[in-house]
mmCIF file of C-alpha atoms and ligand atoms in Angstrom:
data_model
loop_
_atom_site.group_PDB
_atom_site.id
_atom_site.type_symbol
_atom_site.label_atom_id
_atom_site.label_comp_id
_atom_site.label_asym_id
_atom_site.label_seq_id
_atom_site.Cartn_x
_atom_site.Cartn_y
_atom_site.Cartn_z
ATOM 1 C CA MET Z 21 21.839 100.744 -2.335
ATOM 2 C CA SER Z 22 23.139 104.245 -2.902
ATOM 3 C CA PHE Z 23 25.751 104.670 -5.582
ATOM 4 C CA ASP Z 24 27.898 107.800 -5.557
ATOM 5 C CA LEU Z 25 30.564 107.560 -8.238
ATOM 6 C CA GLU Z 26 32.422 110.707 -7.170
ATOM 7 C CA LYS Z 27 32.848 109.351 -3.654
ATOM 8 C CA LEU Z 28 34.418 106.167 -5.008
ATOM 9 C CA VAL Z 29 36.980 107.858 -7.253
ATOM 10 C CA ARG Z 30 40.419 108.695 -5.840
ATOM 11 C CA PRO Z 31 40.581 112.476 -5.232
ATOM 12 C CA ASN Z 32 43.709 112.886 -7.408
ATOM 13 C CA ILE Z 33 41.893 111.223 -10.320
ATOM 14 C CA LEU Z 34 38.789 113.330 -9.828
ATOM 15 C CA LYS Z 35 40.964 116.460 -10.009
ATOM 16 C CA LEU Z 36 43.165 115.164 -12.833
ATOM 17 C CA GLU Z 37 43.577 117.346 -15.885
ATOM 18 C CA PRO Z 38 44.181 114.732 -18.645
ATOM 19 C CA TYR Z 39 47.000 114.969 -21.187
ATOM 20 C CA SER Z 40 45.759 116.881 -24.146
ATOM 21 C CA CYS Z 41 46.728 115.226 -27.437
ATOM 22 C CA ALA Z 42 47.191 117.186 -30.606
ATOM 23 C CA ARG Z 43 44.756 114.856 -32.382
ATOM 24 C CA HIS Z 44 42.143 115.549 -29.690
ATOM 25 C CA GLU Z 45 42.172 119.273 -30.322
ATOM 26 C CA PHE Z 46 41.649 118.998 -34.040
ATOM 27 C CA SER Z 47 40.034 115.773 -35.189
ATOM 28 C CA SER Z 48 39.025 116.413 -38.811
ATOM 29 C CA THR Z 49 40.981 114.387 -41.350
ATOM 30 C CA ARG Z 50 40.459 117.054 -44.015
ATOM 31 C CA ALA Z 51 43.166 119.540 -43.077
ATOM 32 C CA ARG Z 52 45.589 120.629 -45.819
ATOM 33 C CA ALA Z 53 48.580 120.076 -43.559
ATOM 34 C CA PHE Z 54 48.982 118.461 -40.176
ATOM 35 C CA LEU Z 55 51.779 120.445 -38.560
ATOM 36 C CA ASP Z 56 50.547 120.071 -34.992
ATOM 37 C CA ALA Z 57 51.954 116.834 -33.581
ATOM 38 C CA ASN Z 58 55.636 116.725 -34.571
ATOM 39 C CA GLU Z 59 55.002 113.625 -36.685
ATOM 40 C CA SER Z 60 56.880 112.786 -39.837
ATOM 41 C CA PRO Z 61 55.017 113.981 -42.941
ATOM 42 C CA TYR Z 62 56.130 110.876 -44.882
ATOM 43 C CA ASN Z 63 53.492 108.223 -45.323
ATOM 44 C CA THR Z 64 54.766 104.886 -43.991
ATOM 45 C CA PRO Z 65 51.584 104.569 -43.496
ATOM 46 C CA ILE Z 66 51.961 104.628 -39.718
ATOM 47 C CA ASN Z 67 53.527 108.069 -39.426
ATOM 48 C CA ARG Z 68 50.460 109.689 -37.808
ATOM 49 C CA TYR Z 69 49.240 109.259 -34.229
ATOM 50 C CA PRO Z 70 46.086 107.136 -34.097
ATOM 51 C CA ASP Z 71 42.681 108.337 -32.898
ATOM 52 C CA PRO Z 72 43.076 108.344 -29.081
ATOM 53 C CA LEU Z 73 39.414 107.359 -28.642
ATOM 54 C CA GLN Z 74 39.286 104.761 -31.466
ATOM 55 C CA ARG Z 75 35.962 106.202 -32.608
ATOM 56 C CA GLU Z 76 35.639 104.313 -35.926
ATOM 57 C CA LEU Z 77 36.444 101.008 -34.255
ATOM 58 C CA LYS Z 78 33.979 101.682 -31.440
ATOM 59 C CA LYS Z 79 31.230 102.219 -34.049
ATOM 60 C CA VAL Z 80 31.789 98.680 -35.331
ATOM 61 C CA ILE Z 81 32.034 97.194 -31.829
ATOM 62 C CA SER Z 82 28.889 99.068 -30.836
ATOM 63 C CA GLN Z 83 27.003 97.386 -33.720
ATOM 64 C CA ILE Z 84 28.289 93.925 -32.871
ATOM 65 C CA LYS Z 85 27.936 94.139 -29.106
ATOM 66 C CA GLY Z 86 24.752 96.216 -28.942
ATOM 67 C CA VAL Z 87 26.293 98.774 -26.574
ATOM 68 C CA SER Z 88 26.428 102.480 -27.436
ATOM 69 C CA GLU Z 89 29.816 103.923 -28.373
ATOM 70 C CA GLU Z 90 30.128 106.229 -25.371
ATOM 71 C CA CYS Z 91 29.728 103.204 -23.072
ATOM 72 C CA ILE Z 92 32.745 101.393 -24.569
ATOM 73 C CA PHE Z 93 36.380 101.561 -23.455
ATOM 74 C CA LEU Z 94 39.104 99.822 -25.491
ATOM 75 C CA GLY Z 95 42.356 98.732 -23.911
ATOM 76 C CA ASN Z 96 45.595 96.869 -24.534
ATOM 77 C CA GLY Z 97 43.869 93.616 -23.575
ATOM 78 C CA SER Z 98 41.356 93.354 -20.734
ATOM 79 C CA ASP Z 99 44.391 93.582 -18.520
ATOM 80 C CA GLU Z 100 44.684 97.323 -19.206
ATOM 81 C CA ALA Z 101 41.083 97.835 -18.093
ATOM 82 C CA ILE Z 102 41.702 95.833 -14.905
ATOM 83 C CA ASP Z 103 44.763 97.919 -14.036
ATOM 84 C CA LEU Z 104 42.948 101.188 -14.805
ATOM 85 C CA ILE Z 105 40.107 100.229 -12.458
ATOM 86 C CA PHE Z 106 42.623 99.929 -9.605
ATOM 87 C CA ARG Z 107 44.267 103.237 -10.494
ATOM 88 C CA ILE Z 108 40.952 105.094 -10.696
ATOM 89 C CA PHE Z 109 39.215 103.757 -7.596
ATOM 90 C CA CYS Z 110 41.734 102.281 -5.154
ATOM 91 C CA GLU Z 111 43.966 104.335 -2.856
ATOM 92 C CA PRO Z 112 47.274 102.409 -2.521
ATOM 93 C CA GLY Z 113 47.936 101.152 1.009
ATOM 94 C CA LYS Z 114 44.402 102.005 2.149
ATOM 95 C CA ASP Z 115 41.639 100.451 0.082
ATOM 96 C CA ASN Z 116 40.796 96.826 -0.630
ATOM 97 C CA VAL Z 117 39.036 94.746 -3.274
ATOM 98 C CA VAL Z 118 37.089 91.497 -2.896
ATOM 99 C CA SER Z 119 37.359 88.683 -5.408
ATOM 100 C CA MET Z 120 36.387 85.053 -5.767
ATOM 101 C CA TYR Z 121 38.847 82.187 -5.498
ATOM 102 C CA PRO Z 122 40.017 80.397 -7.561
ATOM 103 C CA THR Z 123 39.803 82.790 -10.499
ATOM 104 C CA TYR Z 124 41.823 84.639 -13.149
ATOM 105 C CA GLY Z 125 45.232 85.548 -11.714
ATOM 106 C CA MET Z 126 45.489 89.081 -13.099
ATOM 107 C CA TYR Z 127 43.102 90.639 -10.545
ATOM 108 C CA GLU Z 128 45.455 89.697 -7.715
ATOM 109 C CA VAL Z 129 48.595 90.705 -9.632
ATOM 110 C CA ALA Z 130 47.111 94.099 -10.535
ATOM 111 C CA SER Z 131 46.015 94.464 -6.911
ATOM 112 C CA ASN Z 132 49.540 93.770 -5.658
ATOM 113 C CA ILE Z 133 51.115 96.128 -8.204
ATOM 114 C CA ASN Z 134 48.814 98.883 -6.973
ATOM 115 C CA ASP Z 135 49.419 97.993 -3.287
ATOM 116 C CA ILE Z 136 45.769 97.163 -2.646
ATOM 117 C CA GLU Z 137 44.631 94.511 -0.173
ATOM 118 C CA TYR Z 138 43.127 91.575 -2.101
ATOM 119 C CA ARG Z 139 40.411 89.680 -0.223
ATOM 120 C CA LYS Z 140 39.568 86.215 -1.512
ATOM 121 C CA VAL Z 141 36.248 84.457 -1.120
ATOM 122 C CA ASN Z 142 36.477 80.719 -1.667
ATOM 123 C CA LEU Z 143 33.999 79.254 -4.109
ATOM 124 C CA GLU Z 144 31.872 76.318 -2.932
ATOM 125 C CA GLU Z 145 32.783 72.717 -3.678
ATOM 126 C CA ASP Z 146 30.912 72.842 -7.004
ATOM 127 C CA TYR Z 147 32.641 76.194 -7.737
ATOM 128 C CA SER Z 148 29.429 78.170 -7.310
ATOM 129 C CA LEU Z 149 29.606 81.614 -5.713
ATOM 130 C CA LYS Z 150 27.600 82.652 -2.663
ATOM 131 C CA ALA Z 151 26.835 86.382 -2.787
ATOM 132 C CA ASP Z 152 26.344 86.608 0.978
ATOM 133 C CA LYS Z 153 29.777 85.161 1.636
ATOM 134 C CA MET Z 154 31.288 87.717 -0.738
ATOM 135 C CA LEU Z 155 29.337 90.642 0.707
ATOM 136 C CA SER Z 156 30.433 89.673 4.239
ATOM 137 C CA LYS Z 157 34.055 90.484 3.253
ATOM 138 C CA VAL Z 158 33.121 94.046 2.276
ATOM 139 C CA ASP Z 159 33.951 96.966 4.569
ATOM 140 C CA SER Z 160 34.071 100.753 4.186
ATOM 141 C CA LYS Z 161 37.412 100.482 2.318
ATOM 142 C CA THR Z 162 36.183 97.998 -0.288
ATOM 143 C CA LYS Z 163 36.086 99.754 -3.650
ATOM 144 C CA VAL Z 164 35.758 96.925 -6.157
ATOM 145 C CA ILE Z 165 34.359 93.379 -6.332
ATOM 146 C CA PHE Z 166 35.647 91.086 -9.105
ATOM 147 C CA ILE Z 167 33.447 88.340 -10.556
ATOM 148 C CA CYS Z 168 34.545 86.163 -13.454
ATOM 149 C CA SER Z 169 31.795 84.349 -15.390
ATOM 150 C CA PRO Z 170 32.316 81.896 -17.008
ATOM 151 C CA ASN Z 171 35.116 81.529 -14.497
ATOM 152 C CA ASN Z 172 38.731 80.749 -15.299
ATOM 153 C CA PRO Z 173 40.021 78.091 -14.374
ATOM 154 C CA THR Z 174 36.818 76.328 -13.282
ATOM 155 C CA GLY Z 175 34.759 76.940 -16.464
ATOM 156 C CA ASN Z 176 31.374 77.358 -14.780
ATOM 157 C CA SER Z 177 29.126 80.416 -14.979
ATOM 158 C CA ILE Z 178 28.156 82.265 -11.832
ATOM 159 C CA GLU Z 179 24.410 82.223 -11.035
ATOM 160 C CA HIS Z 180 22.674 85.421 -12.143
ATOM 161 C CA LYS Z 181 20.751 85.501 -8.862
ATOM 162 C CA GLU Z 182 24.069 85.774 -6.963
ATOM 163 C CA ILE Z 183 25.519 88.376 -9.348
ATOM 164 C CA ASN Z 184 22.358 90.486 -9.036
ATOM 165 C CA LYS Z 185 22.501 90.287 -5.265
ATOM 166 C CA ILE Z 186 26.057 91.621 -5.288
ATOM 167 C CA LEU Z 187 25.206 94.377 -7.780
ATOM 168 C CA GLU Z 188 22.230 95.401 -5.658
ATOM 169 C CA ASN Z 189 23.870 95.266 -2.239
ATOM 170 C CA PHE Z 190 27.349 96.651 -2.864
ATOM 171 C CA SER Z 191 27.789 100.385 -3.278
ATOM 172 C CA GLY Z 192 31.229 100.099 -4.916
ATOM 173 C CA ILE Z 193 32.245 98.981 -8.408
ATOM 174 C CA VAL Z 194 31.412 95.454 -9.611
ATOM 175 C CA VAL Z 195 33.688 94.168 -12.380
ATOM 176 C CA LEU Z 196 32.175 91.250 -14.261
ATOM 177 C CA ASP Z 197 34.771 89.591 -16.485
ATOM 178 C CA GLU Z 198 33.004 87.902 -19.410
ATOM 179 C CA ALA Z 199 36.126 86.934 -21.379
ATOM 180 C CA TYR Z 200 34.494 83.586 -22.231
ATOM 181 C CA SER Z 201 30.887 84.723 -22.692
ATOM 182 C CA ASP Z 202 31.077 84.108 -26.464
ATOM 183 C CA PHE Z 203 31.102 80.375 -25.654
ATOM 184 C CA SER Z 204 28.178 80.578 -23.248
ATOM 185 C CA SER Z 205 24.457 80.570 -23.984
ATOM 186 C CA LYS Z 206 23.757 82.622 -20.850
ATOM 187 C CA ALA Z 207 22.764 86.268 -21.351
ATOM 188 C CA SER Z 208 25.568 88.819 -21.126
ATOM 189 C CA TYR Z 209 25.490 91.512 -18.448
ATOM 190 C CA ARG Z 210 26.664 94.138 -20.930
ATOM 191 C CA PHE Z 211 22.969 94.751 -21.656
ATOM 192 C CA LYS Z 212 22.462 95.652 -17.988
ATOM 193 C CA ILE Z 213 24.877 98.574 -17.689
ATOM 194 C CA ASP Z 214 21.909 100.966 -17.759
ATOM 195 C CA ASP Z 215 20.276 99.129 -14.847
ATOM 196 C CA TYR Z 216 23.397 98.994 -12.672
ATOM 197 C CA PRO Z 217 25.472 102.206 -12.501
ATOM 198 C CA ASN Z 218 28.208 100.315 -10.584
ATOM 199 C CA LEU Z 219 28.728 97.610 -13.234
ATOM 200 C CA ILE Z 220 31.747 97.244 -15.531
ATOM 201 C CA VAL Z 221 31.626 94.284 -17.953
ATOM 202 C CA LEU Z 222 34.874 93.067 -19.557
ATOM 203 C CA ASN Z 223 35.155 91.373 -22.960
ATOM 204 C CA THR Z 224 38.159 90.560 -25.109
ATOM 205 C CA LEU Z 225 39.176 89.644 -28.652
ATOM 206 C CA SER Z 226 41.690 87.175 -27.158
ATOM 207 C CA LYS Z 227 39.532 84.053 -26.942
ATOM 208 C CA ALA Z 228 36.557 83.399 -29.270
ATOM 209 C CA TRP Z 229 37.704 86.099 -31.712
ATOM 210 C CA ALA Z 230 41.032 84.305 -32.175
ATOM 211 C CA SER Z 231 43.120 87.457 -31.760
ATOM 212 C CA ALA Z 232 45.053 87.194 -28.501
ATOM 213 C CA SER Z 233 48.115 88.568 -30.215
ATOM 214 C CA ILE Z 234 46.744 92.000 -31.187
ATOM 215 C CA ARG Z 235 45.851 92.813 -27.534
ATOM 216 C CA LEU Z 236 42.378 94.293 -27.629
ATOM 217 C CA GLY Z 237 40.124 94.253 -24.607
ATOM 218 C CA MET Z 238 36.795 95.980 -24.063
ATOM 219 C CA ALA Z 239 35.020 97.404 -21.056
ATOM 220 C CA PHE Z 240 31.314 98.281 -21.113
ATOM 221 C CA SER Z 241 29.948 100.616 -18.458
ATOM 222 C CA SER Z 242 28.155 103.891 -17.775
ATOM 223 C CA VAL Z 243 29.225 107.012 -19.694
ATOM 224 C CA ASP Z 244 30.665 108.464 -16.467
ATOM 225 C CA ILE Z 245 32.877 105.456 -15.720
ATOM 226 C CA ILE Z 246 34.056 105.254 -19.353
ATOM 227 C CA LEU Z 247 34.974 108.967 -19.221
ATOM 228 C CA LEU Z 248 37.144 108.256 -16.165
ATOM 229 C CA MET Z 249 38.860 105.352 -17.920
ATOM 230 C CA ASN Z 250 39.544 107.518 -20.972
ATOM 231 C CA LYS Z 251 40.964 110.248 -18.748
ATOM 232 C CA VAL Z 252 43.453 107.946 -17.001
ATOM 233 C CA LYS Z 253 44.573 105.700 -19.896
ATOM 234 C CA TYR Z 254 47.691 106.415 -21.943
ATOM 235 C CA PRO Z 255 46.650 108.878 -24.649
ATOM 236 C CA TYR Z 256 47.286 106.589 -27.638
ATOM 237 C CA ASN Z 257 46.790 103.234 -25.947
ATOM 238 C CA ILE Z 258 45.638 101.370 -29.069
ATOM 239 C CA GLY Z 259 47.974 101.583 -32.050
ATOM 240 C CA LEU Z 260 46.719 102.004 -35.611
ATOM 241 C CA PRO Z 261 47.855 98.496 -36.723
ATOM 242 C CA THR Z 262 45.797 97.019 -33.868
ATOM 243 C CA GLN Z 263 42.769 99.139 -34.729
ATOM 244 C CA GLU Z 264 42.996 98.169 -38.400
ATOM 245 C CA LYS Z 265 43.484 94.489 -37.632
ATOM 246 C CA ALA Z 266 40.496 94.647 -35.267
ATOM 247 C CA PHE Z 267 38.284 95.980 -38.116
ATOM 248 C CA GLU Z 268 39.295 93.023 -40.221
ATOM 249 C CA ILE Z 269 38.603 90.504 -37.441
ATOM 250 C CA LEU Z 270 35.279 92.055 -36.534
ATOM 251 C CA SER Z 271 34.150 91.886 -40.166
ATOM 252 C CA ASN Z 272 34.525 88.097 -39.933
ATOM 253 C CA LYS Z 273 31.732 87.555 -37.452
ATOM 254 C CA GLU Z 274 30.277 84.607 -39.416
ATOM 255 C CA LYS Z 275 33.619 82.822 -39.444
ATOM 256 C CA VAL Z 276 34.049 83.431 -35.719
ATOM 257 C CA ASN Z 277 30.534 82.117 -35.015
ATOM 258 C CA ALA Z 278 31.337 78.986 -36.998
ATOM 259 C CA TRP Z 279 34.556 78.498 -35.004
ATOM 260 C CA VAL Z 280 32.660 78.868 -31.741
ATOM 261 C CA GLU Z 281 30.088 76.287 -32.905
ATOM 262 C CA LYS Z 282 32.874 73.903 -33.824
ATOM 263 C CA ILE Z 283 34.653 74.415 -30.495
ATOM 264 C CA LEU Z 284 31.420 73.719 -28.618
ATOM 265 C CA LEU Z 285 30.868 70.482 -30.564
ATOM 266 C CA GLU Z 286 34.453 69.460 -29.941
ATOM 267 C CA ARG Z 287 34.087 70.353 -26.282
ATOM 268 C CA SER Z 288 31.256 67.825 -25.856
ATOM 269 C CA ARG Z 289 33.148 65.184 -27.790
ATOM 270 C CA VAL Z 290 36.411 65.648 -25.853
ATOM 271 C CA ILE Z 291 34.706 65.770 -22.446
ATOM 272 C CA LYS Z 292 32.764 62.596 -23.227
ATOM 273 C CA ALA Z 293 35.909 60.709 -24.223
ATOM 274 C CA PHE Z 294 38.014 62.214 -21.422
ATOM 275 C CA SER Z 295 35.437 61.188 -18.801
ATOM 276 C CA LEU Z 296 35.829 57.551 -19.856
ATOM 277 C CA LEU Z 297 39.601 57.525 -19.296
ATOM 278 C CA PRO Z 298 40.716 55.492 -16.273
ATOM 279 C CA ILE Z 299 42.772 58.469 -15.007
ATOM 280 C CA CYS Z 300 39.740 60.789 -15.016
ATOM 281 C CA LYS Z 301 38.028 61.298 -11.678
ATOM 282 C CA LYS Z 302 35.763 64.193 -12.640
ATOM 283 C CA VAL Z 303 35.148 66.746 -15.384
ATOM 284 C CA PHE Z 304 33.575 69.954 -14.104
ATOM 285 C CA PRO Z 305 30.726 71.571 -16.089
ATOM 286 C CA THR Z 306 31.947 74.339 -18.370
ATOM 287 C CA ASP Z 307 30.566 77.274 -20.368
ATOM 288 C CA ALA Z 308 33.999 78.168 -21.764
ATOM 289 C CA ASN Z 309 36.438 76.891 -24.436
ATOM 290 C CA PHE Z 310 38.258 74.796 -21.841
ATOM 291 C CA PHE Z 311 37.408 72.370 -19.085
ATOM 292 C CA LEU Z 312 38.800 71.584 -15.661
ATOM 293 C CA ALA Z 313 39.271 67.907 -14.878
ATOM 294 C CA LYS Z 314 40.275 66.130 -11.697
ATOM 295 C CA VAL Z 315 42.629 63.259 -12.509
ATOM 296 C CA LEU Z 316 44.435 60.583 -10.479
ATOM 297 C CA ASP Z 317 47.798 62.341 -10.632
ATOM 298 C CA ALA Z 318 47.846 65.753 -12.339
ATOM 299 C CA LYS Z 319 51.611 66.281 -12.256
ATOM 300 C CA LYS Z 320 52.354 62.852 -13.700
ATOM 301 C CA THR Z 321 49.728 63.294 -16.413
ATOM 302 C CA TYR Z 322 51.024 66.769 -17.229
ATOM 303 C CA ASN Z 323 54.615 65.520 -17.526
ATOM 304 C CA TYR Z 324 53.558 62.602 -19.688
ATOM 305 C CA LEU Z 325 51.648 64.906 -22.025
ATOM 306 C CA ILE Z 326 54.625 67.257 -22.256
ATOM 307 C CA LYS Z 327 56.754 64.339 -23.427
ATOM 308 C CA GLU Z 328 54.082 63.669 -26.047
ATOM 309 C CA GLY Z 329 54.336 67.294 -27.167
ATOM 310 C CA ILE Z 330 50.972 68.294 -25.710
ATOM 311 C CA VAL Z 331 50.791 71.230 -23.314
ATOM 312 C CA VAL Z 332 47.903 71.553 -20.881
ATOM 313 C CA ARG Z 333 47.707 73.628 -17.688
ATOM 314 C CA ASP Z 334 48.480 71.924 -14.389
ATOM 315 C CA ARG Z 335 46.316 73.685 -11.798
ATOM 316 C CA SER Z 336 46.961 71.185 -9.011
ATOM 317 C CA ARG Z 337 48.861 73.683 -6.881
ATOM 318 C CA VAL Z 338 45.856 76.006 -6.856
ATOM 319 C CA GLU Z 339 43.867 75.632 -3.650
ATOM 320 C CA LEU Z 340 40.452 74.026 -4.334
ATOM 321 C CA CYS Z 341 41.784 72.651 -7.648
ATOM 322 C CA GLN Z 342 43.750 69.718 -6.232
ATOM 323 C CA SER Z 343 44.982 67.245 -8.854
ATOM 324 C CA SER Z 344 43.260 69.196 -11.627
ATOM 325 C CA LEU Z 345 44.256 69.984 -15.183
ATOM 326 C CA ARG Z 346 42.807 72.811 -17.247
ATOM 327 C CA ILE Z 347 42.522 71.764 -20.863
ATOM 328 C CA THR Z 348 41.754 74.109 -23.761
ATOM 329 C CA ILE Z 349 39.685 72.811 -26.685
ATOM 330 C CA GLY Z 350 41.845 72.838 -29.819
ATOM 331 C CA THR Z 351 41.266 71.766 -33.415
ATOM 332 C CA PRO Z 352 39.804 68.267 -33.899
ATOM 333 C CA GLU Z 353 43.327 67.057 -34.773
ATOM 334 C CA GLU Z 354 44.831 68.536 -31.604
ATOM 335 C CA ASN Z 355 42.030 67.093 -29.492
ATOM 336 C CA ASP Z 356 42.531 63.681 -31.072
ATOM 337 C CA ALA Z 357 46.231 63.874 -30.257
ATOM 338 C CA LEU Z 358 45.377 64.557 -26.613
ATOM 339 C CA LEU Z 359 42.851 61.725 -26.361
ATOM 340 C CA GLU Z 360 45.059 59.298 -28.270
ATOM 341 C CA ALA Z 361 48.036 60.035 -26.011
ATOM 342 C CA LEU Z 362 45.964 59.612 -22.862
ATOM 343 C CA LYS Z 363 44.544 56.296 -24.052
ATOM 344 C CA ASN Z 364 48.100 54.972 -23.918
ATOM 345 C CA PHE Z 365 48.796 56.432 -20.468
ATOM 346 C CA LYS Z 366 48.256 54.091 -17.566
ATOM 347 C CA GLY Z 367 48.711 56.720 -14.850
HETATM 348 C C1 LIG T 424 42.071 85.178 -21.078
HETATM 349 C C2 LIG T 424 41.341 86.014 -20.103
HETATM 350 C C3 LIG T 424 41.235 87.396 -20.290
HETATM 351 C C4 LIG T 424 41.834 88.039 -21.500
HETATM 352 O O1 LIG T 424 42.710 89.004 -21.199
HETATM 353 P P1 LIG T 424 43.304 89.896 -22.394
HETATM 354 O O2 LIG T 424 44.193 90.826 -21.648
HETATM 355 O O3 LIG T 424 42.131 90.591 -23.017
HETATM 356 O O4 LIG T 424 43.990 88.985 -23.333
HETATM 357 C C5 LIG T 424 40.500 88.138 -19.397
HETATM 358 N N1 LIG T 424 39.878 87.556 -18.359
HETATM 359 C C6 LIG T 424 39.949 86.230 -18.161
HETATM 360 C C7 LIG T 424 39.207 85.624 -17.042
HETATM 361 C C8 LIG T 424 40.695 85.438 -19.008
HETATM 362 O O5 LIG T 424 40.774 84.111 -18.781
#
């Protein structure tokens, strides 16, 4: 496989002269007076523009994730990274992307916003992905392939053999969304960005790190791809309060690990009990903090649970997820409430 990054990038992006921020041009914090950015001099303490490249935060993330700082992009959630990938590589009205189905809905939404054809490859009955099937959808206008592992909403991980085959036989960009990898014992692909110049791995603070509300997503990739993402992003895409909150969260790694352990224990307990319910037809294997279950009547079960004050996700309208509910693992008390309510539900 030959990989030519410049050939993949939209010509306008390749030529783009990025916005030059005041804080880019002079980055020392030791000046006597900052009179360069039209900020207020009064300490609120959010009167100054934040570091556009979030360098201090990337140092911490680099330590935790084992990826060097220049290979990290930080965005307003993973969703910003997904949108940027379309804007960098895909020519509206001309190019296409290939993705698996069912999967996370944002790839298709971002594709539609950017006027890019979105080609879906159905997963197999057990929700496994066949690389050959995916590669057969690729043509000369295919710029990006999306893979989500562990996959949302099915919960399963995609076989490494299939992911490798796609990485090795596709000359465009491969986005591997590992939003749930903190719950999985399988090795992360972020350690393989040096082996695969076409790989972008996505992570987020929204799930295991218990910080969906601050909006912080990460992309790990080659220096060249990260430079492109930095060039196209809004100059100050991560606010100072978010950066500071992220420091605090990331310093709690032990607590987060303990939460993950607890969620995994609860996951086994809930799945075991759920499988015994008369309404349960099947629970699919999961490597995430949720599970997909086929039940007798998903809509009826969903409505019953709503009346009981318990909200799950009805995925029964999703093709290949007929009569299925996606259920997140909560605290032991929340999980008990779910199981208790369902024990009294006759379907
Ligand atoms: C929840 C989720 C995300 C997280 O997105 P953020 O924008 O970082 O909150 C990303 N990918 C998948 C597959 C998800 O399920």
